[in-house]
């Protein structure tokens, strides 16, 4: 019906007003962006420079300050394609099994004889049994430590593949457990990369999994790919190990439970360590840059309650002995334990610079990568390309808008003006929604908006043509009835057309990736807003116009 109740009118106007208000910050993009950066710095407790204070005052705090994030192709930045070396996790998992198997087998030493770990390929644990005729019994004991795989795809399968060869037990991860481990490793790597980049203050990065073992990282605004690579490429695996001794020979033979690692800051010095760490970086609850007793940069850390007890007990029982702090297979510090360290806190020294100490604290807080990464591709995209893309997008949008407006006004006169105003509101609503949900606008996204501008008036065209048809079929004096019938009879066609388009866009979003998904997002939002503006906003305009003018004859 042409009449719209008061509450519907108010609701439509409120939605339009909210949309315009929330889209407005995008008109003052640089000013609002500077304001947001200054507010974020203040929230972190940083002291603001005069420029930041001016930027903070450049936009009123009481106004919305959400803006559309510009993607890599618009802002410029860095893109990396990293391959996660998931095989390293197999080795770590199998190495960690040795103490457990040794304990279980040692309990039956009287039957099995001596138990010794042999050198083997990475990811394989070989255990030699003294009494070869008891190898079946040893395998039976080992199987008691073999647990079911905890994943849907591995239901009914075991985590370990335990076989025998002569008097040796051969233990490695089963295929089902390897698949489950790969999935967990990738999820953990994605989360840690995201934490590290977020902690560095980078805005709206794109971090997605590609294939079985690759991660695509796009960081808009980054000055170089190398900078991002250094930030996320460090494993940051921290352990605290007992020191057995030192050596100048990197190839010195060590026991099966020991490892030899180089000093990070003393060339030619190697430490022989117990390979089973006392505590690890996974037990850290906090890490922050600090200074040591001589005023040099260092990193202060704190353990969780469980690790704090372990750490305290170890230091209490090993006073006077050295204790190695190992980061990424290098001993960065090996202080002598002077006293019982209770409370679970300590400090890492290592001749750091202030930046190195700050970066190390950041990495430790974010957690260690479960496996190292190999960077297969790295690209730095300059802001000039983004500026060109934005200018081209603006030009395309302007040309599209002008052509649509000219066509609508030329074809439908006053009603075409209403449709054009609704189109402007439609664009404002798209930017408002993108701003509020924190959406990222890319070049394909601009294409989606431009396409929306072209199709947004389709519903109005259907309505106006139906009105024309009703005017031809009815008496000219019944203009109001023709408008009512035009909206009513065009509704089914509008709904059908937009539902099918909406479903197509949903499929693009679900199955697509990267640019395709960016296009789908803006197109999906555009479909929703265009239906609202075409049906309700233009109808409100027509209703108000008709109530004021009450034309005897409607020419359309």
Coordinates of C-alpha atoms in Angstrom, one line a residue:
X1 CA 0.0 0.0 0.0
X2 CA 1.1 3.5 -0.7
X3 CA 0.4 4.5 2.9
X4 CA 3.2 3.8 5.3
X5 CA 2.5 3.7 9.0
X6 CA 4.3 6.2 11.2
X7 CA 6.4 3.7 13.0
X8 CA 7.7 2.3 9.7
X9 CA 8.6 5.8 8.5
X10 CA 10.5 6.5 11.7
X11 CA 12.3 3.1 11.5
X12 CA 13.3 3.7 7.8
X13 CA 14.6 7.2 8.6
X14 CA 16.5 6.0 11.7
X15 CA 18.2 3.2 9.6
X16 CA 19.1 5.7 6.9
X17 CA 20.4 8.3 9.4
X18 CA 22.5 5.7 11.2
X19 CA 23.9 4.5 7.9
X20 CA 24.9 8.0 6.8
X21 CA 26.5 8.8 10.2
X22 CA 28.5 5.5 10.3
X23 CA 29.6 5.9 6.7
X24 CA 30.7 9.6 7.2
X25 CA 34.1 8.8 8.8
X26 CA 35.2 7.3 5.5
X27 CA 34.9 10.7 3.8
X28 CA 37.6 12.0 6.2
X29 CA 39.6 8.8 6.0
X30 CA 43.1 10.0 6.8
X31 CA 42.0 12.2 9.7
X32 CA 40.0 9.4 11.3
X33 CA 42.8 6.9 10.7
X34 CA 45.3 9.2 12.5
X35 CA 42.8 9.7 15.3
X36 CA 42.3 5.9 15.7
X37 CA 46.1 5.2 15.7
X38 CA 46.6 7.9 18.4
X39 CA 43.8 6.5 20.5
X40 CA 45.2 3.0 20.2
X41 CA 48.7 4.2 21.2
X42 CA 47.2 5.9 24.2
X43 CA 45.3 2.8 25.2
X44 CA 48.6 0.9 25.3
X45 CA 50.0 3.4 27.7
X46 CA 52.3 5.0 25.3
X47 CA 53.1 8.7 25.6
X48 CA 51.7 10.6 22.6
X49 CA 53.9 12.8 20.5
X50 CA 52.6 16.3 19.7
X51 CA 51.6 15.0 16.2
X52 CA 49.7 12.1 17.7
X53 CA 47.9 14.5 20.2
X54 CA 46.9 16.7 17.2
X55 CA 45.7 13.6 15.3
X56 CA 43.7 12.5 18.4
X57 CA 42.0 15.9 18.6
X58 CA 41.3 15.9 14.8
X59 CA 38.2 13.8 15.1
X60 CA 35.5 14.2 17.9
X61 CA 35.5 11.2 20.3
X62 CA 31.7 11.2 20.4
X63 CA 31.4 10.5 16.7
X64 CA 31.8 7.0 15.2
X65 CA 35.3 6.4 14.1
X66 CA 35.1 3.0 12.4
X67 CA 36.4 3.1 8.9
X68 CA 36.7 0.6 6.1
X69 CA 40.0 -1.1 6.1
X70 CA 41.9 -0.9 2.8
X71 CA 43.2 -4.2 1.5
X72 CA 46.7 -5.0 0.3
X73 CA 46.0 -4.0 -3.3
X74 CA 44.7 -0.6 -2.2
X75 CA 47.0 0.4 0.6
X76 CA 50.2 -1.5 -0.5
X77 CA 52.0 -3.7 1.9
X78 CA 53.7 -7.1 2.1
X79 CA 52.6 -10.6 1.0
X80 CA 54.3 -13.8 2.1
X81 CA 53.6 -17.4 1.2
X82 CA 55.1 -19.7 3.9
X83 CA 55.4 -23.4 4.0
X84 CA 55.2 -25.0 7.5
X85 CA 57.8 -27.7 8.0
X86 CA 55.3 -30.1 9.7
X87 CA 57.8 -32.9 9.7
X88 CA 59.7 -31.2 12.5
X89 CA 56.8 -31.8 14.8
X90 CA 57.0 -35.6 14.2
X91 CA 60.5 -35.6 15.5
X92 CA 59.7 -33.5 18.5
X93 CA 56.7 -35.8 19.3
X94 CA 58.8 -39.0 19.0
X95 CA 61.7 -37.6 21.0
X96 CA 59.3 -36.7 23.8
X97 CA 58.1 -40.4 23.8
X98 CA 61.5 -41.8 24.9
X99 CA 61.4 -41.0 28.6
X100 CA 57.9 -42.5 28.9
X101 CA 58.9 -45.7 27.0
X102 CA 62.2 -46.0 28.9
X103 CA 60.3 -45.9 32.2
X104 CA 57.7 -48.5 31.1
X105 CA 60.3 -50.9 29.7
X106 CA 62.8 -50.3 32.6
X107 CA 60.1 -51.6 35.0
X108 CA 60.5 -55.0 33.3
X109 CA 64.3 -54.9 33.0
X110 CA 64.6 -58.2 34.7
X111 CA 62.8 -59.8 31.8
X112 CA 63.8 -57.6 28.9
X113 CA 67.5 -57.0 29.8
X114 CA 69.2 -53.7 29.0
X115 CA 67.3 -50.9 27.3
X116 CA 69.0 -48.5 25.0
X117 CA 68.0 -45.9 22.5
X118 CA 69.7 -46.2 19.2
X119 CA 70.4 -43.5 16.6
X120 CA 67.6 -43.4 14.0
X121 CA 66.1 -41.2 11.3
X122 CA 64.2 -38.1 12.5
X123 CA 60.7 -39.0 13.6
X124 CA 61.7 -42.6 14.4
X125 CA 62.4 -44.0 17.9
X126 CA 64.6 -47.2 17.9
X127 CA 64.9 -49.0 21.2
X128 CA 67.3 -51.9 21.6
X129 CA 66.2 -54.7 24.0
X130 CA 69.0 -56.8 25.7
X131 CA 67.1 -60.1 25.6
X132 CA 66.2 -60.5 21.9
X133 CA 63.8 -63.4 22.7
X134 CA 61.7 -61.0 24.8
X135 CA 61.1 -58.6 21.9
X136 CA 57.4 -59.6 21.7
X137 CA 57.0 -58.9 25.4
X138 CA 58.6 -55.5 24.9
X139 CA 56.2 -54.7 22.0
X140 CA 53.3 -55.7 24.2
X141 CA 54.5 -53.3 26.9
X142 CA 55.0 -50.5 24.3
X143 CA 51.4 -51.1 23.0
X144 CA 50.1 -50.2 26.4
X145 CA 51.3 -46.6 25.7
X146 CA 49.6 -46.5 22.3
X147 CA 46.5 -44.4 22.5
X148 CA 43.6 -43.9 20.1
X149 CA 43.8 -41.0 17.7
X150 CA 41.7 -38.1 18.9
X151 CA 40.2 -37.0 15.6
X152 CA 37.1 -37.8 13.6
X153 CA 39.1 -39.0 10.6
X154 CA 41.2 -41.3 12.8
X155 CA 38.5 -43.1 14.7
X156 CA 39.5 -46.7 15.6
X157 CA 43.2 -46.1 14.8
X158 CA 46.2 -45.7 17.1
X159 CA 48.6 -42.8 17.4
X160 CA 51.7 -44.9 17.1
X161 CA 53.0 -47.5 14.6
X162 CA 55.0 -49.9 16.7
X163 CA 57.0 -52.6 14.9
X164 CA 60.0 -54.8 15.6
X165 CA 63.2 -55.6 13.8
X166 CA 65.5 -58.2 15.4
X167 CA 65.9 -57.0 19.0
X168 CA 64.8 -53.5 18.3
X169 CA 61.5 -51.7 18.8
X170 CA 60.7 -49.2 16.1
X171 CA 58.2 -46.5 17.1
X172 CA 56.8 -43.7 14.9
X173 CA 53.6 -41.8 14.5
X174 CA 50.9 -43.7 12.6
X175 CA 49.5 -42.2 9.3
X176 CA 46.3 -41.2 11.0
X177 CA 48.2 -39.4 13.8
X178 CA 50.4 -37.7 11.3
X179 CA 47.3 -36.3 9.5
X180 CA 45.8 -35.1 12.8
X181 CA 49.2 -33.6 13.9
X182 CA 49.5 -31.8 10.6
X183 CA 46.1 -30.2 11.1
X184 CA 46.9 -29.2 14.7
X185 CA 50.3 -27.8 13.6
X186 CA 48.7 -25.7 10.9
X187 CA 46.0 -24.3 13.2
X188 CA 48.6 -23.5 15.9
X189 CA 50.8 -21.8 13.3
X190 CA 48.0 -19.7 12.0
X191 CA 47.1 -18.6 15.5
X192 CA 50.6 -17.7 16.5
X193 CA 51.3 -15.8 13.3
X194 CA 48.1 -13.9 13.8
X195 CA 49.1 -13.1 17.4
X196 CA 52.6 -11.9 16.4
X197 CA 51.3 -9.6 13.7
X198 CA 48.5 -8.3 15.8
X199 CA 50.9 -7.6 18.7
X200 CA 53.1 -5.6 16.4
X201 CA 50.2 -3.2 15.8
X202 CA 49.6 -4.1 12.2
X203 CA 46.1 -3.3 11.0
X204 CA 43.8 -5.9 9.5
X205 CA 46.2 -8.5 8.2
X206 CA 44.9 -11.5 6.1
X207 CA 46.3 -14.8 7.4
X208 CA 44.7 -17.9 5.7
X209 CA 45.7 -21.5 5.2
X210 CA 46.4 -22.5 1.7
X211 CA 46.6 -26.2 0.9
X212 CA 47.9 -28.8 3.3
X213 CA 51.0 -27.0 4.8
X214 CA 51.0 -23.4 3.5
X215 CA 50.0 -20.1 5.0
X216 CA 49.3 -16.9 3.0
X217 CA 50.0 -13.7 4.9
X218 CA 49.0 -10.3 3.6
X219 CA 49.9 -7.3 5.8
X220 CA 48.5 -4.0 4.4
X221 CA 50.7 -1.0 5.2
X222 CA 53.9 -3.0 5.9
X223 CA 56.9 -1.3 4.5
X224 CA 58.7 -4.5 3.5
X225 CA 58.2 -8.2 3.3
X226 CA 61.5 -8.8 5.1
X227 CA 60.3 -7.0 8.1
X228 CA 57.2 -9.2 8.4
X229 CA 59.4 -12.3 7.6
X230 CA 61.7 -11.5 10.6
X231 CA 58.7 -11.0 12.8
X232 CA 56.9 -14.3 12.1
X233 CA 59.7 -16.5 10.8
X234 CA 61.4 -16.9 14.1
X235 CA 60.4 -20.1 15.8
X236 CA 61.0 -18.6 19.3
X237 CA 61.2 -22.1 20.9
X238 CA 62.4 -21.4 24.5
X239 CA 63.6 -24.2 26.8
X240 CA 65.5 -24.3 30.1
X241 CA 67.9 -27.2 30.2
X242 CA 70.4 -28.7 32.6
X243 CA 74.0 -28.2 31.5
X244 CA 76.2 -31.3 31.5
X245 CA 79.3 -29.6 30.2
X246 CA 80.9 -27.5 27.6
X247 CA 83.1 -28.2 24.5
X248 CA 84.8 -26.5 21.6
X249 CA 84.0 -29.5 19.3
X250 CA 80.5 -29.2 17.7
X251 CA 80.8 -32.9 16.7
X252 CA 81.6 -34.3 20.1
X253 CA 79.8 -37.5 20.8
X254 CA 77.2 -37.1 23.4
X255 CA 74.7 -39.5 25.1
X256 CA 71.4 -40.5 23.6
X257 CA 69.7 -38.2 26.2
X258 CA 72.0 -35.3 25.5
X259 CA 72.4 -32.7 22.8
X260 CA 75.2 -30.3 22.0
X261 CA 74.2 -26.7 21.1
X262 CA 76.2 -23.6 20.3
X263 CA 76.4 -20.5 22.3
X264 CA 74.6 -17.6 20.8
X265 CA 77.2 -15.0 21.7
X266 CA 80.5 -16.9 22.2
X267 CA 81.9 -18.2 19.0
X268 CA 83.4 -21.7 19.3
X269 CA 81.7 -22.5 22.6
X270 CA 79.3 -25.4 22.7
X271 CA 77.1 -26.6 25.6
X272 CA 76.3 -30.3 26.2
X273 CA 72.8 -30.3 27.6
X274 CA 70.2 -32.7 28.9
X275 CA 67.9 -33.0 25.9
X276 CA 64.8 -33.2 28.3
X277 CA 64.1 -29.6 29.3
X278 CA 63.2 -28.7 32.9
X279 CA 60.5 -26.2 31.7
X280 CA 59.7 -24.7 28.3
X281 CA 58.4 -21.5 26.9
X282 CA 54.9 -22.9 26.7
X283 CA 54.8 -22.5 30.5
X284 CA 55.4 -18.7 30.3
X285 CA 52.5 -16.5 31.4
X286 CA 54.3 -13.2 30.7
X287 CA 57.4 -11.8 29.1
X288 CA 58.4 -8.2 28.8
X289 CA 61.5 -6.1 28.1
X290 CA 63.5 -5.2 31.2
X291 CA 67.1 -4.4 32.2
X292 CA 69.6 -6.6 34.1
X293 CA 71.6 -5.6 37.1
X294 CA 74.1 -3.7 34.9
X295 CA 71.4 -1.8 33.1
X296 CA 71.6 -3.7 29.9
X297 CA 68.5 -4.7 28.0
X298 CA 67.0 -8.1 29.1
X299 CA 63.7 -9.9 29.1
X300 CA 61.8 -10.6 32.3
X301 CA 59.5 -13.6 32.3
X302 CA 57.1 -15.4 34.6
X303 CA 55.9 -19.1 34.7
X304 CA 52.5 -20.5 35.4
X305 CA 52.0 -22.1 38.8
X306 CA 52.9 -25.6 37.8
X307 CA 56.1 -24.6 36.0
X308 CA 57.0 -22.2 38.8
X309 CA 57.0 -25.2 41.3
X310 CA 59.1 -27.3 38.9
X311 CA 61.5 -24.4 38.3
X312 CA 61.7 -23.6 42.1
X313 CA 62.4 -27.3 43.0
X314 CA 65.1 -27.6 40.3
X315 CA 66.9 -24.4 41.4
X316 CA 66.7 -25.5 45.0
X317 CA 68.4 -28.9 44.2
X318 CA 71.0 -27.5 41.8
X319 CA 72.5 -24.5 43.5
X320 CA 76.0 -23.8 42.1
X321 CA 75.3 -25.5 38.8
X322 CA 74.9 -23.8 35.4
X323 CA 71.5 -23.7 33.8
X324 CA 71.0 -23.1 30.1
X325 CA 68.4 -20.8 28.6
X326 CA 67.9 -22.1 25.0
X327 CA 66.2 -20.2 22.3
X328 CA 65.8 -21.8 18.8
X329 CA 68.6 -24.3 19.5
X330 CA 71.1 -21.7 20.6
X331 CA 72.2 -21.1 24.2
X332 CA 71.6 -17.5 24.8
X333 CA 72.5 -17.6 28.5
X334 CA 73.9 -20.1 30.9
X335 CA 74.0 -18.5 34.4
X336 CA 75.0 -20.4 37.5
X337 CA 72.2 -20.9 40.0
X338 CA 73.1 -18.8 43.0
X339 CA 70.0 -19.6 45.2
X340 CA 66.6 -21.1 45.3
X341 CA 64.4 -19.2 42.8
X342 CA 60.9 -19.3 44.1
X343 CA 57.9 -17.5 42.6
X344 CA 58.4 -18.7 39.0
X345 CA 59.9 -15.4 37.6
X346 CA 63.3 -14.7 36.2
X347 CA 65.2 -12.7 33.7
X348 CA 66.9 -13.6 30.4
X349 CA 70.2 -11.8 29.6
X350 CA 72.1 -12.2 26.3
X351 CA 73.7 -8.9 25.2
X352 CA 70.5 -7.8 23.6
X353 CA 69.8 -4.4 22.1
X354 CA 66.7 -2.7 23.2
X355 CA 64.9 -3.7 20.0
X356 CA 66.1 -7.3 20.3
X357 CA 64.8 -7.5 23.9
X358 CA 61.5 -6.0 22.9
X359 CA 61.1 -8.3 19.9
X360 CA 62.1 -11.4 22.0
X361 CA 59.5 -10.5 24.6
X362 CA 56.9 -10.1 21.9
X363 CA 57.7 -13.5 20.4
X364 CA 57.7 -15.2 23.8
X365 CA 54.3 -13.7 24.7
X366 CA 52.9 -14.8 21.4
X367 CA 54.2 -18.3 21.9
X368 CA 56.5 -20.5 19.9
X369 CA 55.8 -21.7 16.4
X370 CA 55.3 -25.5 16.5
X371 CA 57.6 -25.8 13.4
X372 CA 59.8 -23.6 11.4
X373 CA 58.6 -22.0 8.1
X374 CA 60.1 -21.8 4.7
X375 CA 59.1 -18.7 2.7
X376 CA 58.3 -19.7 -0.8
X377 CA 57.2 -16.3 -2.0
X378 CA 57.6 -12.7 -0.7
X379 CA 56.4 -9.5 -2.3
X380 CA 56.3 -5.9 -1.2
X381 CA 53.6 -3.9 -2.9
X382 CA 54.2 -0.1 -2.9
X383 CA 51.5 2.4 -2.0
X384 CA 51.6 3.9 -5.5
X385 CA 49.9 0.8 -6.9
X386 CA 47.2 1.2 -4.3
X387 CA 46.8 4.9 -5.0
X388 CA 46.3 4.1 -8.7
X389 CA 43.8 1.4 -7.9
X390 CA 41.8 3.7 -5.6
X391 CA 41.8 6.4 -8.3
X392 CA 40.7 3.9 -10.9
X393 CA 38.0 2.6 -8.6
X394 CA 36.8 6.2 -7.8
X395 CA 36.6 6.9 -11.5
X396 CA 34.7 3.7 -12.3
X397 CA 32.3 4.4 -9.4
X398 CA 31.8 8.0 -10.5
X399 CA 31.1 7.1 -14.1
X400 CA 28.8 4.3 -13.1
X401 CA 26.8 6.5 -10.8
X402 CA 26.5 9.3 -13.3
X403 CA 25.3 7.0 -16.0
X404 CA 22.7 5.4 -13.7
X405 CA 21.4 8.7 -12.4
X406 CA 21.1 10.2 -15.9
X407 CA 19.3 7.1 -17.2
X408 CA 16.9 7.0 -14.3
X409 CA 16.0 10.7 -14.4
X410 CA 15.7 10.6 -18.2
X411 CA 13.5 7.6 -18.1
X412 CA 11.3 8.2 -15.0
X413 CA 11.6 12.0 -14.2
X414 CA 10.8 12.7 -10.5
X415 CA 10.6 9.0 -9.7
X416 CA 14.1 8.7 -11.2
X417 CA 15.3 11.4 -8.8
X418 CA 13.9 9.3 -5.9
X419 CA 15.7 6.2 -7.2
X420 CA 19.0 8.2 -7.5
X421 CA 18.7 9.5 -3.9
X422 CA 18.0 5.9 -2.8
X423 CA 21.1 4.8 -4.7
X424 CA 23.3 7.3 -2.8
X425 CA 21.8 6.0 0.5
X426 CA 22.5 2.5 -0.6
X427 CA 26.2 3.2 -1.1
X428 CA 26.3 4.9 2.3
X429 CA 24.7 1.9 3.9
X430 CA 27.3 -0.4 2.3
X431 CA 30.2 1.6 3.6
X432 CA 28.5 1.9 7.0
X433 CA 28.1 -1.9 7.3
X434 CA 31.7 -2.5 6.1
X435 CA 33.0 0.0 8.7
X436 CA 31.0 -1.5 11.6
X437 CA 31.9 -5.1 10.9
X438 CA 35.6 -4.2 10.3
X439 CA 35.4 -5.3 6.6
X440 CA 38.4 -4.9 4.3
X441 CA 37.9 -3.2 1.0
X442 CA 39.9 -4.6 -1.9
X443 CA 40.0 -3.8 -5.6
X444 CA 37.5 -6.7 -6.3
X445 CA 35.4 -5.3 -3.5
X446 CA 35.3 -2.0 -5.4
X447 CA 34.1 -3.9 -8.4
X448 CA 31.4 -5.4 -6.3
X449 CA 30.2 -2.0 -5.2
X450 CA 30.3 -0.6 -8.7
X451 CA 28.2 -3.6 -9.9
X452 CA 25.8 -3.0 -7.0
X453 CA 25.4 0.5 -8.2
X454 CA 24.4 -0.8 -11.6
X455 CA 22.0 -3.3 -10.3
X456 CA 20.6 -1.5 -7.3
X457 CA 18.0 0.4 -9.4
X458 CA 16.8 -2.8 -11.1
X459 CA 14.1 -3.1 -8.4
X460 CA 13.0 0.5 -9.0
X461 CA 12.9 -0.1 -12.8
X462 CA 10.6 -3.1 -12.2
X463 CA 8.3 -1.1 -9.9
X464 CA 8.2 1.9 -12.2
X465 CA 7.4 -0.2 -15.2
X466 CA 4.6 -1.9 -13.3
X467 CA 3.2 1.5 -12.4
X468 CA 3.4 2.5 -16.0
X469 CA 1.5 -0.6 -17.0
X470 CA -1.2 0.0 -14.3
X471 CA -1.5 3.6 -15.5
X472 CA -2.1 2.4 -19.0
X473 CA -4.7 -0.1 -17.9
X474 CA -6.5 2.2 -15.4
X475 CA -8.1 5.6 -15.4
X476 CA -5.6 8.4 -15.0
X477 CA -7.4 9.7 -12.0
X478 CA -6.4 6.5 -10.1
X479 CA -2.7 7.3 -9.8
X480 CA -2.5 6.3 -6.2
X481 CA -3.9 2.9 -6.9
X482 CA -1.5 2.5 -9.8
X483 CA 1.4 3.2 -7.6
X484 CA 0.1 0.7 -5.0
X485 CA -0.4 -2.0 -7.5
X486 CA 3.0 -1.3 -9.1
X487 CA 4.8 -2.0 -5.8
X488 CA 2.6 -5.0 -4.9
X489 CA 2.9 -6.7 -8.3
X490 CA 6.6 -6.1 -8.7
X491 CA 7.4 -7.5 -5.3
X492 CA 7.5 -11.1 -6.3
X493 CA 9.9 -10.5 -9.2
X494 CA 12.1 -8.3 -7.0
X495 CA 12.3 -11.0 -4.3
X496 CA 12.9 -13.8 -6.8
X497 CA 15.7 -11.9 -8.7
X498 CA 17.5 -10.9 -5.5
X499 CA 17.2 -14.3 -3.8
X500 CA 18.9 -16.0 -6.7
X501 CA 21.6 -13.3 -6.9
X502 CA 22.1 -13.6 -3.2
X503 CA 22.5 -17.3 -3.3
X504 CA 25.1 -17.0 -6.1
X505 CA 27.0 -14.5 -4.1
X506 CA 26.9 -16.8 -1.0
X507 CA 28.3 -19.6 -3.1
X508 CA 31.1 -17.3 -4.4
X509 CA 31.9 -16.4 -0.8
X510 CA 31.9 -19.9 0.5
X511 CA 33.8 -21.5 -2.3
X512 CA 36.0 -18.6 -3.4
X513 CA 39.1 -17.2 -1.8
X514 CA 41.1 -14.0 -1.9
X515 CA 39.8 -11.5 -4.5
X516 CA 36.7 -13.6 -5.3
X517 CA 35.6 -13.6 -1.6
X518 CA 36.3 -9.8 -1.4
X519 CA 34.0 -9.3 -4.4
X520 CA 31.3 -11.6 -2.9
X521 CA 31.3 -9.7 0.5
X522 CA 30.6 -6.3 -1.0
X523 CA 28.1 -7.7 -3.5
X524 CA 26.3 -9.6 -0.7
X525 CA 26.0 -6.4 1.4
X526 CA 25.0 -4.5 -1.7
X527 CA 22.1 -6.9 -2.5
X528 CA 20.7 -6.5 1.0
X529 CA 21.0 -2.7 1.1
X530 CA 19.7 -2.3 -2.4
X531 CA 16.5 -4.3 -1.7
X532 CA 15.9 -2.1 1.4
X533 CA 16.5 1.2 -0.4
X534 CA 14.6 0.2 -3.5
X535 CA 11.5 -1.1 -1.8
X536 CA 11.3 1.0 1.4
X537 CA 13.3 4.2 0.9
X538 CA 12.0 5.1 -2.6
X539 CA 8.5 4.0 -1.5
X540 CA 8.8 6.5 1.4
X541 CA 9.9 9.2 -0.9
X542 CA 7.0 8.5 -3.3
X543 CA 4.6 8.4 -0.4
X544 CA 5.7 11.7 1.0
X545 CA 5.8 13.3 -2.5
X546 CA 2.3 12.0 -3.3
X547 CA 0.9 13.2 0.0
X548 CA 2.2 16.7 -0.6
X549 CA 1.5 17.1 -4.3
X550 CA -1.6 14.9 -4.7
X551 CA -1.3 15.1 -8.5
X552 CA -4.5 14.7 -10.5
X553 CA -2.6 13.0 -13.2
X554 CA 0.6 10.9 -12.9
X555 CA 2.9 11.0 -15.8
X556 CA 5.7 8.4 -15.6

